[in-house]
Amino acid sequence: MNQRRSFLKSSAMLAAVLSAPALATAASLAAPHERTLRMYNTHTGESLRTVFWAEGKFVPDAMNDINKLLRDHRNNQVAQIDPKLLFLLDQVSNAVGGDNIVHIISGYRSPASNQLLAEKTSGVARHSLHLDGKAIDVRIPGRDLAALHKAALHAGGGGVGYYPDSQFVHMDTGRLRHW
C-alpha cells in the first residue's frame, strides 16, 4: 500500500514538472485582460478581427471598426453599437468553441430599413433594438445553431430569438426574454 502511494505521488509530481513549461507557454500566449472578436458581415463581405477591450477599457479604433462593420448595409448608416452587446457576443462565441468567426446577419438598422423589413417580413419589431445598436443576428459556421441558441440563453444578457429556418440567433441587451 505504501509503495502504491509513493508511486502515485512520484507520478503526480513528475507530471506536474513536465507540464509546467507547456502551461507557462500557453499562459504567456493568452491575454486574459483582452477581448477579441472575429466577425464577417454576410451582406458586405467584410471581415474583421479586432481586440475591442484591453487594459480595462474599450479600444476606440476597434470600436469604430466594429461600428462600421455592423452598419446598416442597405444605406451604409453607421451607429454606435452597445458595448454590452460586444461582451455578450464574445461570451456566447467563446461558449460554443472559442476563436469563432461570427457571421453577422444584421447589426444596426436605420429607421428606414427597419420599417421596410417590418412591412415585408413578419416578426420584425417596429421598435427593434437593432435601431439602437443593441441587437445583433448571428450564426457561427461549423457550430450547431441550437448550441448557439442555448449559449445565448445561458449568458442571460437580454433577449434571445431562435430562427432555425433562417439559420440565425438574435441577441440583444434589452430585458430578459426569449422567443
XYZ file of N, CA, C and O in Angstrom:
716
model
N 0.825 -1.189 0.000
C 0.000 0.000 0.000
C 0.872 1.256 0.000
O 0.594 2.192 -0.728
N 1.935 1.294 0.840
C 2.828 2.442 0.894
C 3.573 2.633 -0.428
O 3.813 3.762 -0.839
N 3.956 1.503 -1.059
C 4.643 1.601 -2.343
C 3.716 2.215 -3.400
O 4.142 3.029 -4.211
N 2.464 1.815 -3.356
C 1.489 2.328 -4.317
C 1.320 3.845 -4.123
O 1.321 4.608 -5.091
N 1.180 4.295 -2.865
C 1.040 5.724 -2.577
C 2.286 6.483 -3.025
O 2.194 7.571 -3.597
N 3.437 5.931 -2.737
C 4.687 6.571 -3.128
C 4.772 6.686 -4.657
O 5.173 7.716 -5.183
N 4.382 5.625 -5.353
C 4.399 5.638 -6.812
C 3.442 6.714 -7.350
O 3.779 7.479 -8.242
N 2.241 6.804 -6.786
C 1.264 7.795 -7.232
C 1.756 9.215 -6.990
O 1.606 10.092 -7.839
N 2.352 9.462 -5.824
C 2.889 10.788 -5.519
C 3.999 11.151 -6.498
O 4.044 12.264 -7.024
N 4.916 10.205 -6.746
C 6.021 10.453 -7.670
C 5.507 10.728 -9.075
O 5.981 11.631 -9.768
N 4.514 9.961 -9.499
C 3.939 10.150 -10.840
C 3.272 11.512 -10.965
O 3.420 12.199 -11.978
N 2.554 11.911 -9.931
C 1.875 13.206 -9.954
C 2.889 14.347 -10.005
O 2.711 15.322 -10.753
N 3.964 14.231 -9.223
C 4.989 15.282 -9.225
C 5.693 15.347 -10.577
O 5.928 16.436 -11.105
N 5.994 14.197 -11.168
C 6.650 14.167 -12.468
C 5.754 14.809 -13.530
O 6.219 15.619 -14.334
N 4.476 14.486 -13.503
C 3.534 15.073 -14.461
C 3.463 16.588 -14.294
O 3.431 17.337 -15.279
N 3.467 17.050 -13.059
C 3.409 18.493 -12.805
C 4.651 19.195 -13.328
O 4.571 20.257 -13.947
N 5.812 18.593 -13.092
C 7.062 19.184 -13.546
C 7.125 19.210 -15.071
O 7.507 20.211 -15.674
N 6.716 18.123 -15.725
C 6.778 18.053 -17.179
C 5.775 18.990 -17.847
O 6.038 19.514 -18.916
N 4.627 19.207 -17.220
C 3.610 20.052 -17.842
C 3.812 21.531 -17.548
O 3.241 22.379 -18.209
N 4.639 21.883 -16.599
C 4.821 23.293 -16.226
C 5.272 24.158 -17.398
O 4.718 25.231 -17.611
N 6.262 23.745 -18.202
C 6.654 24.611 -19.329
C 5.522 24.807 -20.327
O 5.342 25.895 -20.849
N 4.752 23.772 -20.591
C 3.645 23.895 -21.533
C 2.596 24.859 -21.001
O 2.054 25.688 -21.733
N 2.296 24.781 -19.715
C 1.318 25.688 -19.120
C 1.831 27.120 -19.141
O 1.085 28.055 -19.421
N 3.107 27.296 -18.861
C 3.683 28.635 -18.872
C 3.634 29.227 -20.271
O 3.315 30.402 -20.458
N 3.919 28.406 -21.290
C 3.866 28.880 -22.670
C 2.443 29.263 -23.040
O 2.204 30.309 -23.617
N 1.470 28.419 -22.699
C 0.072 28.714 -23.009
C -0.381 29.979 -22.308
O -1.070 30.813 -22.884
N 0.029 30.153 -21.076
C -0.363 31.340 -20.319
C 0.240 32.602 -20.921
O -0.395 33.654 -20.946
N 1.455 32.503 -21.429
C 2.084 33.684 -21.994
C 1.449 34.073 -23.324
O 1.484 35.227 -23.718
N 0.863 33.122 -24.049
C 0.208 33.410 -25.313
C -1.156 34.054 -25.092
O -1.605 34.845 -25.906
N -1.834 33.692 -24.036
C -3.158 34.226 -23.765
C -3.044 35.588 -23.117
O -2.161 35.836 -22.320
N -3.942 36.466 -23.488
C -4.009 37.792 -22.868
C -5.322 37.845 -22.094
O -6.358 38.130 -22.672
N -5.272 37.545 -20.808
C -6.501 37.398 -20.040
C -7.315 38.676 -19.909
O -8.489 38.623 -19.620
N -6.703 39.817 -20.144
C -7.423 41.077 -19.980
C -7.800 41.690 -21.322
O -8.067 42.877 -21.402
N -7.789 40.870 -22.362
C -8.185 41.332 -23.688
C -9.408 40.561 -24.163
O -9.584 39.404 -23.812
N -10.210 41.223 -24.958
C -11.364 40.583 -25.593
C -11.232 40.812 -27.089
O -11.030 41.934 -27.540
N -11.367 39.729 -27.837
C -11.215 39.776 -29.283
C -12.477 39.244 -29.946
O -13.059 38.264 -29.482
N -12.873 39.875 -31.032
C -13.972 39.377 -31.844
C -13.486 39.176 -33.272
O -12.698 39.973 -33.788
N -13.981 38.089 -33.875
C -13.767 37.830 -35.295
C -15.146 37.830 -35.928
O -16.002 37.023 -35.554
N -15.371 38.726 -36.878
C -16.694 38.859 -37.473
C -16.605 38.933 -38.992
O -15.610 39.411 -39.549
N -17.682 38.481 -39.615
C -17.825 38.533 -41.070
C -19.234 39.017 -41.360
O -20.205 38.432 -40.879
N -19.372 40.108 -42.104
C -20.684 40.632 -42.469
C -21.154 39.916 -43.724
O -20.535 40.044 -44.788
N -22.242 39.157 -43.611
C -22.721 38.332 -44.727
C -23.256 39.167 -45.887
O -23.364 38.653 -47.001
N -23.586 40.414 -45.656
C -24.140 41.257 -46.721
C -23.075 42.057 -47.461
O -23.210 42.303 -48.657
N -22.026 42.453 -46.767
C -20.990 43.282 -47.401
C -19.734 42.493 -47.759
O -18.903 42.973 -48.529
N -19.573 41.309 -47.160
C -18.375 40.512 -47.397
C -17.161 40.981 -46.617
O -16.064 40.442 -46.779
N -17.344 41.961 -45.746
C -16.226 42.488 -44.960
C -15.966 41.605 -43.741
O -16.899 41.071 -43.145
N -14.690 41.499 -43.379
C -14.266 40.734 -42.209
C -13.497 41.641 -41.266
O -12.896 42.631 -41.691
N -13.480 41.225 -40.015
C -12.754 41.989 -39.013
C -12.335 41.051 -37.892
O -13.125 40.219 -37.440
N -11.087 41.176 -37.500
C -10.592 40.541 -36.279
C -9.971 41.662 -35.480
O -9.025 42.310 -35.952
N -10.508 41.886 -34.277
C -10.029 43.033 -33.518
C -10.098 42.800 -32.023
O -10.997 42.115 -31.535
N -9.139 43.351 -31.327
C -9.173 43.407 -29.865
C -9.978 44.649 -29.528
O -9.544 45.767 -29.811
N -11.163 44.454 -28.957
C -12.030 45.599 -28.669
C -11.956 46.052 -27.212
O -12.435 47.124 -26.871
N -11.330 45.223 -26.357
C -11.203 45.535 -24.930
C -9.797 45.158 -24.509
O -9.356 44.020 -24.722
N -9.070 46.107 -23.941
C -7.712 45.827 -23.474
C -7.385 46.770 -22.326
O -7.787 47.941 -22.331
N -6.663 46.252 -21.351
C -6.198 47.042 -20.207
C -7.343 47.782 -19.512
O -7.223 48.933 -19.120
N -8.493 47.080 -19.410
C -9.609 47.620 -18.646
C -10.472 48.644 -19.340
O -11.289 49.304 -18.706
N -10.305 48.776 -20.662
C -11.145 49.745 -21.371
C -11.333 49.343 -22.830
O -10.587 48.525 -23.374
N -12.336 49.961 -23.439
C -12.593 49.718 -24.849
C -11.518 50.389 -25.690
O -11.011 51.449 -25.326
N -11.195 49.777 -26.809
C -10.194 50.299 -27.733
C -10.938 51.143 -28.778
O -11.685 50.594 -29.597
N -10.769 52.475 -28.756
C -11.568 53.346 -29.626
C -11.516 52.994 -31.113
O -12.555 52.975 -31.785
N -10.331 52.721 -31.649
C -10.235 52.386 -33.078
C -10.986 51.098 -33.387
O -11.641 50.991 -34.431
N -10.894 50.135 -32.495
C -11.604 48.865 -32.688
C -13.109 49.093 -32.644
O -13.859 48.520 -33.448
N -13.560 49.932 -31.723
C -14.992 50.219 -31.626
C -15.490 50.892 -32.906
O -16.568 50.561 -33.406
N -14.699 51.797 -33.469
C -15.075 52.437 -34.737
C -15.160 51.414 -35.864
O -16.089 51.459 -36.686
N -14.193 50.486 -35.904
C -14.201 49.443 -36.931
C -15.421 48.529 -36.775
O -16.039 48.140 -37.767
N -15.754 48.197 -35.542
C -16.924 47.346 -35.284
C -18.200 48.079 -35.682
O -19.080 47.503 -36.330
N -18.315 49.347 -35.300
C -19.490 50.132 -35.689
C -19.662 50.141 -37.206
O -20.779 50.000 -37.714
N -18.554 50.291 -37.925
C -18.611 50.311 -39.393
C -19.038 48.948 -39.931
O -19.883 48.870 -40.827
N -18.468 47.878 -39.411
C -18.811 46.538 -39.899
C -20.285 46.202 -39.634
O -20.934 45.558 -40.454
N -20.803 46.681 -38.498
C -22.181 46.365 -38.121
C -23.187 47.406 -38.618
O -24.345 47.403 -38.205
N -22.761 48.256 -39.533
C -23.629 49.307 -40.066
C -24.815 48.708 -40.820
O -24.821 47.528 -41.183
N -25.787 49.570 -41.095
C -26.931 49.187 -41.912
C -26.430 49.035 -43.345
O -26.067 50.017 -43.993
N -26.389 47.816 -43.832
C -25.827 47.561 -45.165
C -26.710 48.094 -46.290
O -26.265 48.246 -47.413
N -27.960 48.418 -45.986
C -28.870 48.916 -47.025
C -28.563 50.363 -47.419
O -28.774 50.758 -48.557
N -28.090 51.165 -46.458
C -27.836 52.577 -46.747
C -26.506 53.073 -46.165
O -26.235 54.272 -46.182
N -25.708 52.154 -45.623
C -24.374 52.457 -45.069
C -24.388 53.385 -43.861
O -23.354 53.969 -43.532
N -25.523 53.520 -43.192
C -25.558 54.335 -41.979
C -24.852 53.589 -40.847
O -25.102 52.412 -40.620
N -23.979 54.300 -40.164
C -23.203 53.753 -39.052
C -23.764 54.315 -37.758
O -24.138 55.488 -37.691
N -23.822 53.478 -36.730
C -24.280 53.923 -35.409
C -23.395 53.292 -34.345
O -22.671 52.321 -34.604
N -23.456 53.841 -33.159
C -22.724 53.290 -32.023
C -23.370 51.966 -31.617
O -24.579 51.910 -31.394
N -22.568 50.943 -31.501
C -23.029 49.642 -31.031
C -22.842 49.597 -29.516
O -21.815 50.036 -29.000
N -23.842 49.077 -28.834
C -23.797 48.970 -27.373
C -22.619 48.089 -26.968
O -22.542 46.927 -27.384
N -21.683 48.611 -26.185
C -20.537 47.797 -25.747
C -20.963 46.510 -25.023
O -20.282 45.490 -25.133
N -22.077 46.544 -24.296
C -22.557 45.325 -23.623
C -22.865 44.229 -24.633
O -22.690 43.056 -24.351
N -23.313 44.625 -25.819
C -23.615 43.645 -26.865
C -22.344 42.935 -27.320
O -22.355 41.740 -27.591
N -21.245 43.660 -27.361
C -19.970 43.057 -27.764
C -19.482 42.059 -26.716
O -18.973 40.991 -27.060
N -19.621 42.418 -25.441
C -19.266 41.463 -24.382
C -20.146 40.218 -24.465
O -19.669 39.099 -24.308
N -21.429 40.414 -24.721
C -22.355 39.283 -24.847
C -21.961 38.403 -26.032
O -21.896 37.173 -25.906
N -21.675 39.011 -27.161
C -21.272 38.261 -28.348
C -19.983 37.481 -28.087
O -19.869 36.305 -28.461
N -19.035 38.110 -27.426
C -17.775 37.450 -27.077
C -18.022 36.263 -26.146
O -17.494 35.175 -26.357
N -18.861 36.462 -25.147
C -19.175 35.400 -24.183
C -19.845 34.212 -24.872
O -19.463 33.061 -24.660
N -20.811 34.486 -25.711
C -21.544 33.415 -26.387
C -20.645 32.696 -27.390
O -20.646 31.468 -27.473
N -19.849 33.448 -28.135
C -18.927 32.854 -29.095
C -17.942 31.913 -28.395
O -17.697 30.795 -28.847
N -17.396 32.353 -27.264
C -16.467 31.510 -26.512
C -17.156 30.272 -25.949
O -16.542 29.207 -25.865
N -18.408 30.397 -25.580
C -19.141 29.265 -25.009
C -19.355 28.143 -26.017
O -19.460 26.984 -25.624
N -19.389 28.477 -27.298
C -19.592 27.433 -28.306
C -18.306 26.994 -28.987
O -18.342 26.238 -29.944
N -17.163 27.472 -28.494
C -15.942 26.906 -29.026
C -14.795 27.838 -29.287
O -13.923 27.522 -30.075
N -14.792 28.990 -28.679
C -13.601 29.823 -28.780
C -13.500 30.623 -30.051
O -14.476 31.111 -30.578
N -12.347 30.719 -30.610
C -11.948 31.632 -31.683
C -12.791 31.481 -32.957
O -12.273 31.170 -34.026
N -14.101 31.714 -32.843
C -15.014 31.549 -33.965
C -15.099 32.809 -34.808
O -14.954 33.906 -34.305
N -15.398 32.612 -36.089
C -15.752 33.740 -36.944
C -17.266 33.831 -36.897
O -17.978 32.934 -37.335
N -17.754 34.916 -36.328
C -19.185 35.127 -36.165
C -19.716 35.789 -37.431
O -19.227 36.852 -37.822
N -20.685 35.137 -38.059
C -21.302 35.713 -39.245
C -22.434 36.630 -38.805
O -23.351 36.211 -38.105
N -22.363 37.866 -39.256
C -23.346 38.879 -38.902
C -24.418 38.921 -39.981
O -24.128 39.211 -41.146
N -25.652 38.663 -39.569
C -26.787 38.755 -40.471
C -27.353 40.176 -40.407
O -27.708 40.765 -41.418
N -27.444 40.706 -39.195
C -27.947 42.066 -39.006
C -27.368 42.646 -37.729
O -27.374 41.995 -36.690
N -26.873 43.860 -37.830
C -26.402 44.611 -36.667
C -27.297 45.820 -36.503
O -28.494 45.685 -36.288
N -26.715 46.993 -36.705
C -27.520 48.212 -36.626
C -28.482 48.259 -37.811
O -28.143 47.859 -38.926
N -29.696 48.767 -37.553
C -30.677 49.029 -38.605
C -31.166 50.460 -38.479
O -31.566 50.874 -37.389
N -31.141 51.185 -39.561
C -31.696 52.536 -39.569
C -33.222 52.444 -39.486
O -33.805 51.397 -39.799
N -33.879 53.519 -39.080
C -35.344 53.504 -39.031
C -35.976 53.144 -40.376
O -36.949 52.379 -40.422
N -35.422 53.665 -41.481
C -35.980 53.362 -42.803
C -35.861 51.870 -43.137
O -36.814 51.255 -43.629
N -34.700 51.273 -42.841
C -34.518 49.835 -43.108
C -35.418 48.989 -42.228
O -35.999 47.999 -42.681
N -35.535 49.376 -40.974
C -36.378 48.602 -40.066
C -37.844 48.654 -40.508
O -38.550 47.644 -40.493
N -38.301 49.827 -40.934
C -39.685 49.963 -41.404
C -39.904 49.108 -42.642
O -40.917 48.418 -42.758
N -38.967 49.131 -43.558
C -39.053 48.317 -44.769
C -39.160 46.833 -44.415
O -40.007 46.109 -44.949
N -38.303 46.372 -43.507
C -38.330 44.969 -43.089
C -39.636 44.624 -42.372
O -40.201 43.549 -42.586
N -40.113 45.521 -41.526
C -41.356 45.275 -40.785
C -42.543 45.153 -41.739
O -43.463 44.359 -41.492
N -42.524 45.899 -42.832
C -43.601 45.836 -43.817
C -43.538 44.569 -44.649
O -44.564 44.044 -45.063
N -42.331 44.061 -44.900
C -42.139 42.900 -45.777
C -42.132 41.571 -45.043
O -42.417 40.536 -45.627
N -41.722 41.581 -43.775
C -41.453 40.344 -43.054
C -42.200 40.325 -41.730
O -42.194 41.322 -41.000
N -42.780 39.183 -41.415
C -43.402 39.070 -40.092
C -42.304 38.850 -39.049
O -41.241 38.325 -39.351
N -42.556 39.291 -37.848
C -41.611 39.071 -36.769
C -40.587 40.180 -36.581
O -39.734 40.085 -35.712
N -40.646 41.223 -37.407
C -39.720 42.346 -37.238
C -40.410 43.383 -36.358
O -41.471 43.902 -36.706
N -39.823 43.678 -35.222
C -40.406 44.634 -34.278
C -40.292 46.053 -34.828
O -39.232 46.451 -35.328
N -41.358 46.802 -34.731
C -41.351 48.195 -35.212
C -40.389 49.058 -34.383
O -39.837 50.027 -34.886
N -40.188 48.707 -33.136
C -39.254 49.441 -32.265
C -38.108 48.514 -31.865
O -37.769 48.391 -30.700
N -37.524 47.883 -32.862
C -36.454 46.913 -32.662
C -35.250 47.524 -31.960
O -34.900 48.692 -32.191
N -34.596 46.720 -31.148
C -33.353 47.165 -30.515
C -32.209 47.293 -31.524
O -31.176 47.897 -31.222
N -32.392 46.759 -32.728
C -31.409 46.990 -33.792
C -31.286 48.488 -34.081
O -30.222 48.974 -34.449
N -32.381 49.228 -33.901
C -32.395 50.677 -34.141
C -31.465 51.423 -33.194
O -30.999 52.522 -33.516
N -31.227 50.849 -32.035
C -30.389 51.474 -31.010
C -28.991 50.874 -30.936
O -28.229 51.195 -30.017
N -28.645 49.974 -31.866
C -27.337 49.312 -31.820
C -27.220 48.360 -30.645
O -26.118 48.083 -30.168
N -28.363 47.837 -30.182
C -28.382 46.947 -29.016
C -28.808 45.528 -29.362
O -29.134 44.746 -28.472
N -28.817 45.198 -30.660
C -29.233 43.861 -31.081
C -28.379 43.403 -32.256
O -27.872 44.216 -33.036
N -28.259 42.092 -32.361
C -27.462 41.502 -33.436
C -28.041 40.132 -33.770
O -28.505 39.413 -32.891
N -28.033 39.798 -35.057
C -28.461 38.484 -35.529
C -27.228 37.791 -36.085
O -26.538 38.357 -36.946
N -26.948 36.570 -35.595
C -25.689 35.902 -35.934
C -25.872 34.406 -36.165
O -26.854 33.803 -35.739
N -24.866 33.855 -36.802
C -24.667 32.402 -36.876
C -23.167 32.178 -36.839
O -22.388 33.104 -37.109
N -22.764 30.973 -36.498
C -21.339 30.628 -36.498
C -21.184 29.357 -37.322
O -21.596 28.283 -36.888
N -20.646 29.484 -38.536
C -20.472 28.300 -39.386
C -19.685 27.213 -38.668
O -18.721 27.492 -37.952
N -20.136 25.995 -38.829
C -19.472 24.862 -38.202
C -19.912 24.619 -36.776
O -19.479 23.650 -36.149
N -20.749 25.466 -36.256
C -21.282 25.312 -34.893
C -22.788 25.101 -34.995
O -23.471 25.751 -35.795
N -23.290 24.209 -34.180
C -24.706 23.896 -34.158
C -25.510 25.121 -33.736
O -25.212 25.739 -32.706
N -26.523 25.471 -34.531
C -27.337 26.650 -34.230
C -28.067 26.493 -32.901
O -28.192 27.453 -32.139
N -28.518 25.279 -32.604
C -29.198 25.039 -31.321
C -28.242 25.257 -30.149
O -28.635 25.776 -29.104
N -26.978 24.890 -30.315
C -25.976 25.120 -29.258
C -25.716 26.616 -29.090
O -25.550 27.105 -27.965
N -25.692 27.349 -30.197
C -25.524 28.796 -30.133
C -26.707 29.429 -29.396
O -26.525 30.283 -28.529
N -27.903 28.970 -29.712
C -29.117 29.455 -29.039
C -29.046 29.175 -27.542
O -29.312 30.060 -26.714
N -28.665 27.965 -27.193
C -28.560 27.586 -25.777
C -27.526 28.449 -25.050
O -27.753 28.901 -23.926
N -26.389 28.689 -25.690
C -25.343 29.523 -25.083
C -25.840 30.955 -24.886
O -25.557 31.584 -23.866
N -26.595 31.474 -25.851
C -27.142 32.831 -25.729
C -28.135 32.908 -24.571
O -28.130 33.867 -23.806
N -28.979 31.898 -24.437
C -29.928 31.865 -23.318
C -29.184 31.808 -21.987
O -29.526 32.521 -21.040
N -28.180 30.958 -21.926
C -27.406 30.771 -20.696
C -26.657 32.048 -20.295
O -26.487 32.326 -19.105
N -26.247 32.843 -21.276
C -25.490 34.071 -20.986
C -26.340 35.086 -20.230
O -25.800 35.896 -19.466
N -27.641 35.057 -20.429
C -28.534 35.942 -19.681
C -28.303 37.423 -19.935
O -28.467 38.239 -19.051
N -27.944 37.772 -21.172
C -27.641 39.168 -21.467
C -28.820 40.017 -21.867
O -28.740 41.230 -21.865
N -29.926 39.405 -22.232
C -31.091 40.149 -22.701
C -31.984 39.230 -23.505
O -32.130 38.058 -23.194
N -32.550 39.758 -24.583
C -33.451 38.976 -25.422
C -32.708 38.011 -26.315
O -31.623 38.308 -26.806
N -33.327 36.838 -26.521
C -32.755 35.818 -27.398
C -33.874 35.274 -28.272
O -34.897 34.808 -27.770
N -33.671 35.360 -29.575
C -34.617 34.798 -30.533
C -33.954 33.690 -31.315
O -32.777 33.781 -31.667
N -34.716 32.640 -31.592
C -34.179 31.469 -32.302
C -34.905 31.339 -33.629
O -36.128 31.203 -33.659
N -34.165 31.409 -34.722
C -34.726 31.366 -36.071
C -34.052 30.257 -36.875
O -33.227 30.532 -37.753
N -34.383 28.995 -36.580
C -33.705 27.891 -37.264
C -33.968 27.851 -38.775
O -33.082 27.455 -39.539
N -35.142 28.276 -39.216
C -35.423 28.264 -40.659
C -34.559 29.271 -41.412
O -34.193 29.058 -42.556
N -34.252 30.381 -40.762
C -33.403 31.413 -41.368
C -31.941 31.273 -40.961
O -31.093 32.064 -41.373
N -31.655 30.311 -40.102
C -30.289 29.993 -39.662
C -29.593 31.146 -38.943
O -28.453 31.501 -39.274
N -30.274 31.726 -37.934
C -29.597 32.700 -37.098
C -30.225 32.754 -35.718
O -31.337 32.289 -35.497
N -29.450 33.325 -34.803
C -29.893 33.586 -33.433
C -29.823 35.092 -33.225
O -28.829 35.728 -33.599
N -30.869 35.633 -32.667
C -30.926 37.055 -32.321
C -30.500 37.194 -30.864
O -30.942 36.435 -30.018
N -29.669 38.182 -30.587
C -29.294 38.519 -29.209
C -29.393 40.018 -29.046
O -29.051 40.768 -29.963
N -29.855 40.441 -27.870
C -29.883 41.869 -27.599
C -29.611 42.124 -26.128
O -29.549 41.193 -25.319
N -29.428 43.397 -25.806
C -29.119 43.785 -24.432
C -30.333 44.419 -23.738
O -30.176 45.145 -22.761
N -31.501 44.117 -24.259
C -32.727 44.586 -23.624
C -33.084 43.718 -22.417
O -32.243 43.009 -21.867
N -34.345 43.753 -22.055
C -34.789 42.958 -20.911
C -34.713 41.471 -21.255
O -34.750 41.081 -22.415
N -34.626 40.635 -20.218
C -34.548 39.181 -20.413
C -35.869 38.673 -20.965
O -36.928 38.905 -20.374
N -35.795 37.994 -22.102
C -36.948 37.351 -22.716
C -36.429 36.438 -23.811
O -35.272 36.536 -24.196
N -37.281 35.551 -24.294
C -36.863 34.686 -25.401
C -38.071 34.277 -26.220
O -39.199 34.267 -25.742
N -37.818 33.955 -27.446
C -38.841 33.511 -28.374
C -38.242 32.572 -29.388
O -37.071 32.411 -29.483
